């Protein structure tokens, strides 16, 4: 086990007064491969100004993801602490938390602190082993609070578990700490007992959101609330999304040489395709490529223009069971209304898990429309021979990122690989890959969260091990004269790669482009002109 | 019946009841939303690389191939080789392996002595050899040696390695010290009084027959007393993972049963969706009357 080299904070210190409990140490960050090892991390680090520090809580590590305001009076603090304890009790109750009570109770009660999980965490390792990012750290704070303040808490149990002070610092730092974990659950995979510290981060976020109304505003106010109200977390109402898709169709028609027209609200279609709506705005070639592929493969499909029906995102997955259920039910209602045979989820990892796995047990019969990954549908199309493919059109080094939610959380491992082996002759794996992959560093909402100096933390810490892994996959070929492609079939992961690559100038320095899987498939279709894939970074 | 026998009866009963309580508690917790983690050991033909039925197009129309043997193989590999620790925490592997193998041997020794004691009690000669003798002496000596060495190494590591020390809970130290005290006393009994475990066998035979047997040694009494404390305490500590691991692995990590007709999931879910919620955040406003499904069907603004 590697030794932690920085400030050795203990679990009990969480509530102790300190301007910054365990700061990000730029000298201790995990090294990147050459030539990126020569970069000065200080150029990416954004220190909060004294003025901003006075406004928002950043005393955990000098970073603020939630922009929490300190209580202005002892009464306000008391009310918040009472709310926290009340939420903790609800988290441990059958009525309020039947959804995850069993896994939570098991994880709270059986950790032996062997630290087998620690080295599996890319954030802990990437940070240079900052103690507060240790997977067991935040879980232990919750264990101690639950032993003392939870339902049936007793003094003996509390003494054996250990204690922490219950004060504003503890609660605020814990809220921030719940946002220093991407919920990738790599730590859980390593645990010999089956303790799930990733789940504990998830449950902590729920406690804050469902009881205290504290959540990342990008996930809640601008995310799930906006999606339910306007139709999409991007802010696009139905009319705008239709206009945008029409524009994309025109672009695609020009590129492929025949008319592409996306079907809308087609009752009785075989497939209701739901994209992450972020694709439409940020990577329009992705929904465009889907339209081309599905039309050419003769699939009966449709998009929906109903509220939430054209946006597969479900940010509630990361922080709130009820927001999660509200969006999932919308998706199911729309599929039922259209009478489709199945919902196919576009290239979006968390939407895959949300609709296929987590929502599975809240759908009653009439709403339980089958849901399927686009990866399996694409494999079916590619392997069936319905499209004539020219793999030489993708004759450049390609590696594959495994989105945690599709792979570790759903076991969809091989379809994307079988496709790549067929259409990308220079495909190579990262190490490790498949269910042992590393998170992109943008999981659990981080990809869309950039408040205060959180973005610089993502670039330097959360995405560090992934960046290293990607660069390692192309060692010897990092020269910009060699075009390279990172295939990332997930919108949130792509958002993280866009920002990460921009921060490190990866495209300019190494000619490394990122993008989805469907674009590579369409790029290889013999019946459309060469050059579907435009080598432009955006 | 001696006082020590009463203590053993009580602590054994406490152990069994404690384990049963815990197992029933977890087994009767409400069905949770799916939260599986791959590899899922029962996925036939796919578990080796972590694949699932979601890899099939129209997966809900295809028969699911599930292998209970796959689960047993993974659990056995974990119990026998401590695979996860070996792969992810190699420095801890040998101490942990010694400790666990020591416990396995001692646990099996206790069970064997009990069977031997019963054999003596009912006069079933083929198994009387389990009530003590040379074999049991070697068996017990090995178990004690491995467990003592493993516990000592684990304790030294927890005390000596700064990051392990600071991330430990008080219970982690208490458990290891308790084990060491138990093993020290057991060595005392083994070396000075009952190297063949014949006395232990006699004691257990008396336990079965309900006859008072003189313990004969303070070491022996102390050993039984501390072991009893352990038995009572174990189900309430994280050491309960010896059986709760069934739930963490089988009921959570590998619980991938889809909500399809005939699985009974929908029926269970309907009941749970009707539970009242009292979460207080403004977008929920649970009043203890509104049900889970009521809240889920609200707008969420």
Short mmCIF file of N, CA and C in Angstrom, two decimals, chain A residues 48 89 98 134 188 215 238 244 326 362 486:
data_model
loop_
_atom_site.label_atom_id
_atom_site.label_comp_id
_atom_site.label_asym_id
_atom_site.label_seq_id
_atom_site.Cartn_x
_atom_site.Cartn_y
_atom_site.Cartn_z
N UNK A 48 -9.24 30.17 -5.02
CA UNK A 48 -10.37 31.05 -4.71
C UNK A 48 -9.86 32.35 -4.09
N UNK A 89 -31.76 10.22 9.92
CA UNK A 89 -32.72 9.21 10.41
C UNK A 89 -33.61 8.71 9.28
N UNK A 98 -36.57 3.05 1.30
CA UNK A 98 -36.60 1.64 0.94
C UNK A 98 -35.76 1.37 -0.29
N UNK A 134 -9.74 9.65 0.30
CA UNK A 134 -9.72 8.20 0.51
C UNK A 134 -11.18 7.71 0.50
N UNK A 188 -15.72 -0.11 -4.75
CA UNK A 188 -16.63 -1.18 -4.34
C UNK A 188 -16.21 -2.50 -4.97
N UNK A 215 -28.13 20.84 -3.18
CA UNK A 215 -27.66 20.00 -4.30
C UNK A 215 -26.87 20.89 -5.24
N UNK A 238 -39.34 22.10 -26.84
CA UNK A 238 -39.58 21.22 -27.99
C UNK A 238 -39.38 21.89 -29.34
N UNK A 244 -33.35 22.51 -34.27
CA UNK A 244 -31.95 22.09 -34.28
C UNK A 244 -31.77 20.77 -35.02
N UNK A 326 -39.18 11.03 -11.20
CA UNK A 326 -40.03 11.91 -12.00
C UNK A 326 -39.61 11.89 -13.48
N UNK A 362 -39.38 0.61 -10.55
CA UNK A 362 -40.46 1.56 -10.25
C UNK A 362 -41.47 1.61 -11.41
N UNK A 486 -10.07 9.03 -29.63
CA UNK A 486 -10.57 8.44 -28.38
C UNK A 486 -12.07 8.22 -28.55
#
